[in-house]
CSV table of C-alpha atoms in Angstrom, one decimal:
chain,number,residue,atom,x,y,z
A,1,MET,CA,-4.6,-1.6,-18.7
A,2,LYS,CA,-5.4,-5.3,-18.3
A,3,SER,CA,-1.9,-6.2,-19.4
A,4,LEU,CA,-0.4,-3.8,-17.0
A,5,LEU,CA,-2.6,-5.1,-14.2
A,6,THR,CA,-1.6,-8.7,-15.1
A,7,ILE,CA,2.1,-7.7,-15.0
A,8,ALA,CA,1.7,-6.0,-11.6
A,9,ILE,CA,-0.1,-9.0,-10.1
A,10,LYS,CA,2.5,-11.4,-11.3
A,11,ALA,CA,5.2,-9.2,-9.9
A,12,ALA,CA,3.5,-9.0,-6.5
A,13,LEU,CA,3.1,-12.7,-6.3
A,14,VAL,CA,6.7,-13.5,-7.3
A,15,ALA,CA,7.9,-10.9,-4.8
A,16,GLY,CA,5.7,-12.5,-2.1
A,17,ALA,CA,7.3,-15.9,-2.8
A,18,GLU,CA,10.7,-14.3,-2.4
A,19,ILE,CA,9.7,-12.7,0.9
A,20,LEU,CA,8.5,-15.9,2.3
A,21,LYS,CA,11.7,-17.7,1.5
A,22,ILE,CA,13.5,-15.2,3.8
A,23,TYR,CA,10.7,-15.1,6.4
A,24,GLU,CA,11.3,-18.7,7.1
A,25,THR,CA,15.0,-18.3,7.9
A,26,ASP,CA,17.0,-16.7,10.6
A,27,PHE,CA,17.5,-13.4,8.7
A,28,ASN,CA,19.7,-10.4,9.5
A,29,VAL,CA,18.4,-6.9,9.9
A,30,GLU,CA,20.3,-3.9,8.5
A,31,THR,CA,19.6,-0.2,9.3
A,32,LYS,CA,19.2,2.3,6.5
A,33,ASP,CA,20.4,5.9,6.6
A,34,ASP,CA,16.9,7.0,7.7
A,35,ALA,CA,17.1,4.5,10.6
A,36,SER,CA,14.4,2.2,9.1
A,37,PRO,CA,15.1,-1.5,9.0
A,38,LEU,CA,16.1,-3.4,5.8
A,39,THR,CA,16.3,-7.2,5.3
A,40,GLN,CA,17.3,-9.5,2.4
A,41,ALA,CA,13.6,-10.0,1.8
A,42,ASP,CA,13.2,-6.3,0.9
A,43,LYS,CA,16.1,-6.5,-1.6
A,44,ASN,CA,15.0,-9.8,-3.2
A,45,ALA,CA,11.4,-8.7,-3.5
A,46,ASN,CA,12.5,-5.5,-5.2
A,47,THR,CA,14.7,-7.4,-7.7
A,48,ALA,CA,11.8,-9.7,-8.6
A,49,ILE,CA,9.4,-6.8,-9.1
A,50,MET,CA,11.8,-4.8,-11.3
A,51,LYS,CA,12.2,-7.8,-13.7
A,52,TYR,CA,8.5,-7.5,-14.4
A,53,LEU,CA,7.9,-3.8,-14.4
A,54,LEU,CA,10.9,-2.9,-16.5
A,55,THR,CA,9.2,-4.7,-19.4
A,56,THR,CA,6.5,-2.0,-19.5
A,57,ASP,CA,8.9,0.8,-20.3
A,58,ILE,CA,7.1,2.9,-17.6
A,59,PRO,CA,9.5,4.6,-15.1
A,60,ILE,CA,9.6,3.2,-11.6
A,61,ILE,CA,9.8,4.8,-8.1
A,62,SER,CA,10.7,2.1,-5.6
A,63,GLU,CA,11.7,2.4,-1.9
A,64,GLU,CA,14.7,0.2,-2.6
A,65,ASN,CA,15.9,1.9,-5.8
A,66,ARG,CA,18.1,5.0,-5.9
A,67,GLN,CA,15.7,8.0,-5.7
A,68,LEU,CA,15.8,10.3,-8.7
A,69,ASP,CA,15.8,14.1,-8.4
A,70,TYR,CA,12.5,15.7,-9.3
A,71,GLU,CA,14.1,17.3,-12.4
A,72,GLU,CA,14.4,13.8,-13.8
A,73,ARG,CA,10.8,12.8,-12.8
A,74,LYS,CA,8.8,16.0,-13.4
A,75,ASP,CA,7.8,15.2,-17.0
A,76,TRP,CA,6.7,11.6,-16.3
A,77,LYS,CA,3.0,11.2,-17.3
A,78,ARG,CA,2.9,7.7,-15.8
A,79,CYS,CA,5.1,5.9,-13.3
A,80,TRP,CA,5.0,2.8,-11.1
A,81,ILE,CA,5.3,3.4,-7.4
A,82,VAL,CA,6.5,0.3,-5.5
A,83,ASP,CA,7.1,-0.8,-1.9
A,84,PRO,CA,8.6,-4.3,-2.3
A,85,LEU,CA,8.0,-5.0,1.4
A,86,ASP,CA,5.7,-2.6,3.3
A,87,GLY,CA,5.8,-3.2,7.0
A,88,THR,CA,9.4,-4.4,7.4
A,89,LYS,CA,8.9,-3.9,11.2
A,90,GLU,CA,5.9,-6.3,11.1
A,91,PHE,CA,8.0,-8.7,9.0
A,92,ILE,CA,10.7,-8.6,11.7
A,93,LYS,CA,8.1,-9.2,14.4
A,94,ARG,CA,6.8,-12.1,12.3
A,95,ASN,CA,3.2,-11.1,12.8
A,96,GLY,CA,2.2,-11.5,9.1
A,97,GLU,CA,1.0,-8.0,8.7
A,98,PHE,CA,3.3,-6.9,5.8
A,99,THR,CA,2.5,-6.5,2.1
A,100,VAL,CA,3.8,-6.0,-1.4
A,101,ASN,CA,2.6,-2.7,-2.8
A,102,ILE,CA,2.5,-1.9,-6.5
A,103,ALA,CA,0.7,1.2,-7.9
A,104,LEU,CA,0.5,2.8,-11.3
A,105,VAL,CA,0.2,6.6,-11.2
A,106,GLU,CA,-1.0,8.8,-14.0
A,107,ASN,CA,-0.6,12.6,-13.8
A,108,GLY,CA,-0.2,12.3,-10.1
A,109,ALA,CA,-3.3,10.2,-9.5
A,110,PRO,CA,-3.2,6.5,-8.6
A,111,ILE,CA,-5.1,4.5,-11.3
A,112,LEU,CA,-4.1,0.9,-10.6
A,113,GLY,CA,-3.1,-0.8,-7.3
A,114,VAL,CA,-2.1,-4.2,-6.2
A,115,ILE,CA,-1.5,-5.3,-2.6
A,116,TYR,CA,-0.4,-8.8,-1.8
A,117,VAL,CA,-0.2,-10.3,1.7
A,118,PRO,CA,2.3,-13.2,1.5
A,119,VAL,CA,1.5,-14.9,4.8
A,120,SER,CA,-2.3,-14.9,4.4
A,121,LYS,CA,-2.2,-15.2,0.6
A,122,GLU,CA,-4.7,-12.3,0.3
A,123,LEU,CA,-4.5,-10.3,-2.9
A,124,TYR,CA,-6.3,-7.0,-3.4
A,125,TYR,CA,-6.3,-5.2,-6.7
A,126,THR,CA,-8.2,-2.5,-8.7
A,127,SER,CA,-10.1,-3.6,-11.7
A,128,GLU,CA,-8.7,-2.6,-15.1
A,129,THR,CA,-11.3,0.2,-15.3
A,130,GLY,CA,-10.3,1.6,-11.9
A,131,LYS,CA,-14.0,1.6,-10.9
A,132,GLU,CA,-13.9,-1.5,-8.7
A,133,SER,CA,-11.5,-3.3,-6.3
A,134,ARG,CA,-11.4,-7.0,-5.8
A,135,LYS,CA,-10.0,-9.5,-3.3
A,136,VAL,CA,-9.0,-13.1,-3.6
A,137,ILE,CA,-7.2,-15.6,-1.4
A,138,ILE,CA,-4.9,-17.5,-3.7
A,139,SER,CA,-3.8,-21.1,-3.2
A,140,SER,CA,-0.2,-20.4,-4.2
A,141,GLU,CA,1.9,-17.8,-5.9
A,142,ASP,CA,1.9,-20.1,-8.9
A,143,ASP,CA,-1.8,-19.5,-9.5
A,144,SER,CA,-2.5,-18.1,-13.0
A,145,VAL,CA,-3.7,-14.5,-13.3
A,146,GLU,CA,-6.7,-15.9,-15.3
A,147,GLU,CA,-7.6,-18.1,-12.4
A,148,ILE,CA,-7.2,-15.1,-10.0
A,149,PHE,CA,-9.5,-13.0,-12.2
A,150,ALA,CA,-12.1,-15.7,-12.2
A,151,LYS,CA,-12.1,-16.3,-8.4
A,152,ALA,CA,-11.8,-12.7,-7.2
A,153,GLU,CA,-14.8,-11.0,-5.7
A,154,ALA,CA,-15.6,-7.3,-5.6
A,155,ILE,CA,-15.2,-5.5,-2.3
A,156,LYS,CA,-17.0,-2.4,-1.1
A,157,PRO,CA,-16.8,-0.1,1.9
A,158,SER,CA,-19.5,0.0,4.6
A,159,ALA,CA,-21.4,3.1,5.6
A,160,ILE,CA,-20.8,4.8,9.0
A,161,THR,CA,-23.5,4.0,11.5
A,162,SER,CA,-23.7,4.6,15.2
A,163,GLU,CA,-20.2,3.0,15.6
A,164,VAL,CA,-17.2,4.2,13.8
A,165,LYS,CA,-14.2,1.8,13.3
A,166,ILE,CA,-11.0,3.8,13.1
A,167,VAL,CA,-7.9,2.0,11.9
A,168,GLY,CA,-4.6,2.8,13.5
A,169,SER,CA,-1.0,1.7,13.5
A,170,ARG,CA,0.3,-1.4,15.3
A,171,SER,CA,2.6,1.1,17.1
A,172,HIS,CA,1.4,3.9,19.3
A,173,LEU,CA,-1.2,6.6,18.6
A,174,ASN,CA,0.3,10.1,18.7
A,175,LYS,CA,-1.4,13.2,20.1
A,176,GLU,CA,-2.7,14.4,16.7
A,177,THR,CA,-4.4,11.0,16.1
A,178,GLU,CA,-5.8,10.9,19.6
A,179,ASP,CA,-7.2,14.4,19.1
A,180,PHE,CA,-8.8,13.3,15.8
A,181,ILE,CA,-10.4,10.3,17.6
A,182,SER,CA,-11.7,12.5,20.4
A,183,GLU,CA,-13.5,14.7,17.8
A,184,VAL,CA,-15.1,11.6,16.3
A,185,LYS,CA,-16.2,10.4,19.7
A,186,LYS,CA,-18.3,13.5,20.2
A,187,LYS,CA,-20.7,12.1,17.6
A,188,HIS,CA,-20.1,8.4,17.4
A,189,LYS,CA,-19.1,5.4,19.5
A,190,VAL,CA,-15.6,4.5,18.4
A,191,GLU,CA,-13.7,1.2,18.0
A,192,ILE,CA,-10.0,1.2,17.3
A,193,VAL,CA,-8.8,-1.4,14.8
A,194,SER,CA,-5.1,-2.0,14.8
A,195,LYS,CA,-3.4,-3.2,11.6
A,196,GLY,CA,0.1,-3.0,10.1
A,197,SER,CA,1.3,-1.8,6.7
A,198,SER,CA,-1.0,-0.9,3.8
A,199,LEU,CA,-3.6,-3.4,5.1
A,200,LYS,CA,-5.1,-0.3,6.8
A,201,PHE,CA,-6.4,0.9,3.4
A,202,CYS,CA,-7.7,-2.6,2.6
A,203,LEU,CA,-9.8,-2.7,5.8
A,204,LEU,CA,-11.6,0.5,4.6
A,205,ALA,CA,-12.0,-0.8,1.1
A,206,GLU,CA,-13.6,-4.1,2.2
A,207,GLY,CA,-15.9,-2.5,4.8
A,208,LEU,CA,-14.1,-3.6,8.0
A,209,ALA,CA,-13.2,0.0,9.0
A,210,HIS,CA,-14.5,3.5,8.2
A,211,LEU,CA,-11.6,6.0,8.9
A,212,TYR,CA,-7.9,5.9,8.7
A,213,PRO,CA,-6.2,9.1,10.1
A,214,ARG,CA,-2.5,9.2,9.5
A,215,TYR,CA,-0.8,12.0,11.4
A,216,ALA,CA,2.6,10.5,11.1
A,217,PRO,CA,5.2,10.4,8.3
A,218,THR,CA,4.6,8.1,5.3
A,219,MET,CA,6.3,7.9,1.9
A,220,GLU,CA,4.5,7.7,-1.5
A,221,TRP,CA,5.3,4.0,-1.8
A,222,ASP,CA,3.6,3.3,1.5
A,223,THR,CA,0.3,4.7,0.3
A,224,ALA,CA,-0.1,4.7,-3.5
A,225,ALA,CA,-1.4,1.2,-4.0
A,226,GLY,CA,-3.8,1.4,-1.0
A,227,HIS,CA,-5.0,4.8,-2.2
A,228,ALA,CA,-5.7,3.3,-5.6
A,229,ILE,CA,-7.7,0.4,-4.1
A,230,CYS,CA,-9.7,2.8,-1.9
A,231,LYS,CA,-10.3,5.3,-4.7
A,232,ALA,CA,-11.7,2.6,-6.9
A,233,VAL,CA,-14.5,1.9,-4.3
A,234,GLY,CA,-15.2,5.6,-3.7
A,235,ILE,CA,-13.1,6.3,-0.6
A,236,SER,CA,-11.3,9.6,-0.4
A,237,VAL,CA,-7.7,10.0,0.8
A,238,ILE,CA,-7.4,13.6,1.7
A,239,ASP,CA,-4.1,15.5,2.2
A,240,GLN,CA,-4.6,17.4,5.4
A,241,THR,CA,-2.3,20.2,4.2
A,242,THR,CA,-4.0,20.9,0.8
A,243,GLY,CA,-7.5,19.7,1.5
A,244,ASN,CA,-7.4,17.7,-1.8
A,245,GLU,CA,-6.8,14.1,-2.7
A,246,MET,CA,-3.3,13.0,-2.2
A,247,ILE,CA,-1.0,13.2,-5.3
A,248,TYR,CA,2.1,11.3,-6.3
A,249,ASN,CA,5.4,11.8,-8.0
A,250,LYS,CA,5.8,15.0,-6.0
A,251,PRO,CA,9.0,17.0,-5.7
A,252,ASN,CA,9.3,15.5,-2.2
A,253,LEU,CA,8.2,11.9,-2.0
A,254,LEU,CA,7.3,12.4,1.7
A,255,ASN,CA,3.5,12.6,2.1
A,256,ASN,CA,1.7,15.1,4.1
A,257,TYR,CA,-0.6,13.8,6.9
A,258,PHE,CA,-3.8,12.4,5.5
A,259,VAL,CA,-7.2,11.0,6.4
A,260,ALA,CA,-8.9,8.2,4.4
A,261,GLU,CA,-12.6,8.0,4.9
A,262,VAL,CA,-15.7,6.4,3.5
């Protein structure tokens, strides 16, 4: 597992460097079939990640790859789930709140996660045992993984007290989310913390928020890495349709609504 973690971290850092090259230019924005935005940074980051992950001989689900039918995926015991640039809208707004997400899933459960934030140089990852998550601010994408392992510190969630911090999207809160917040307000004082991309999961994992209700569409590559990082520190990510932990490599890669909570 340590070698797979090392490969995933290297892939995330190289992808981050590719993203920043484009971020600093006057880039064009395309529109995909699902109306979501696409930039050269998404494409270049995906190419960089594939070079690393393909060496593991573990199949890959990536937002920027051709999606395989479930018949081709259903017998996979393990697979990588990748979002080369999570938060393309934040990238376009140039607010820095976008990430590289890489997760390893085994029998539907996320067992390894890496999230890299290119602008702030923050790197979050699960330990090789999957029982801890760590964070480090790197000096550059050329830092060695050994150096990263030596400098990274364990993160942990914070318990709910009289005030509950609920993390939400940088965009609007829909009615379902507002209803959820209203229920929490019956018992607690509530503070809303806005954040883009998979950084919402990271806020919970490092104790800066307590709840992340997501009553809006997400895909597996949006959540798998963040789910792994939260799971490693004891945070549940509950599918609101099944009542169980979210699972991955499903027949439909669209997630149900979920709530992540400490």
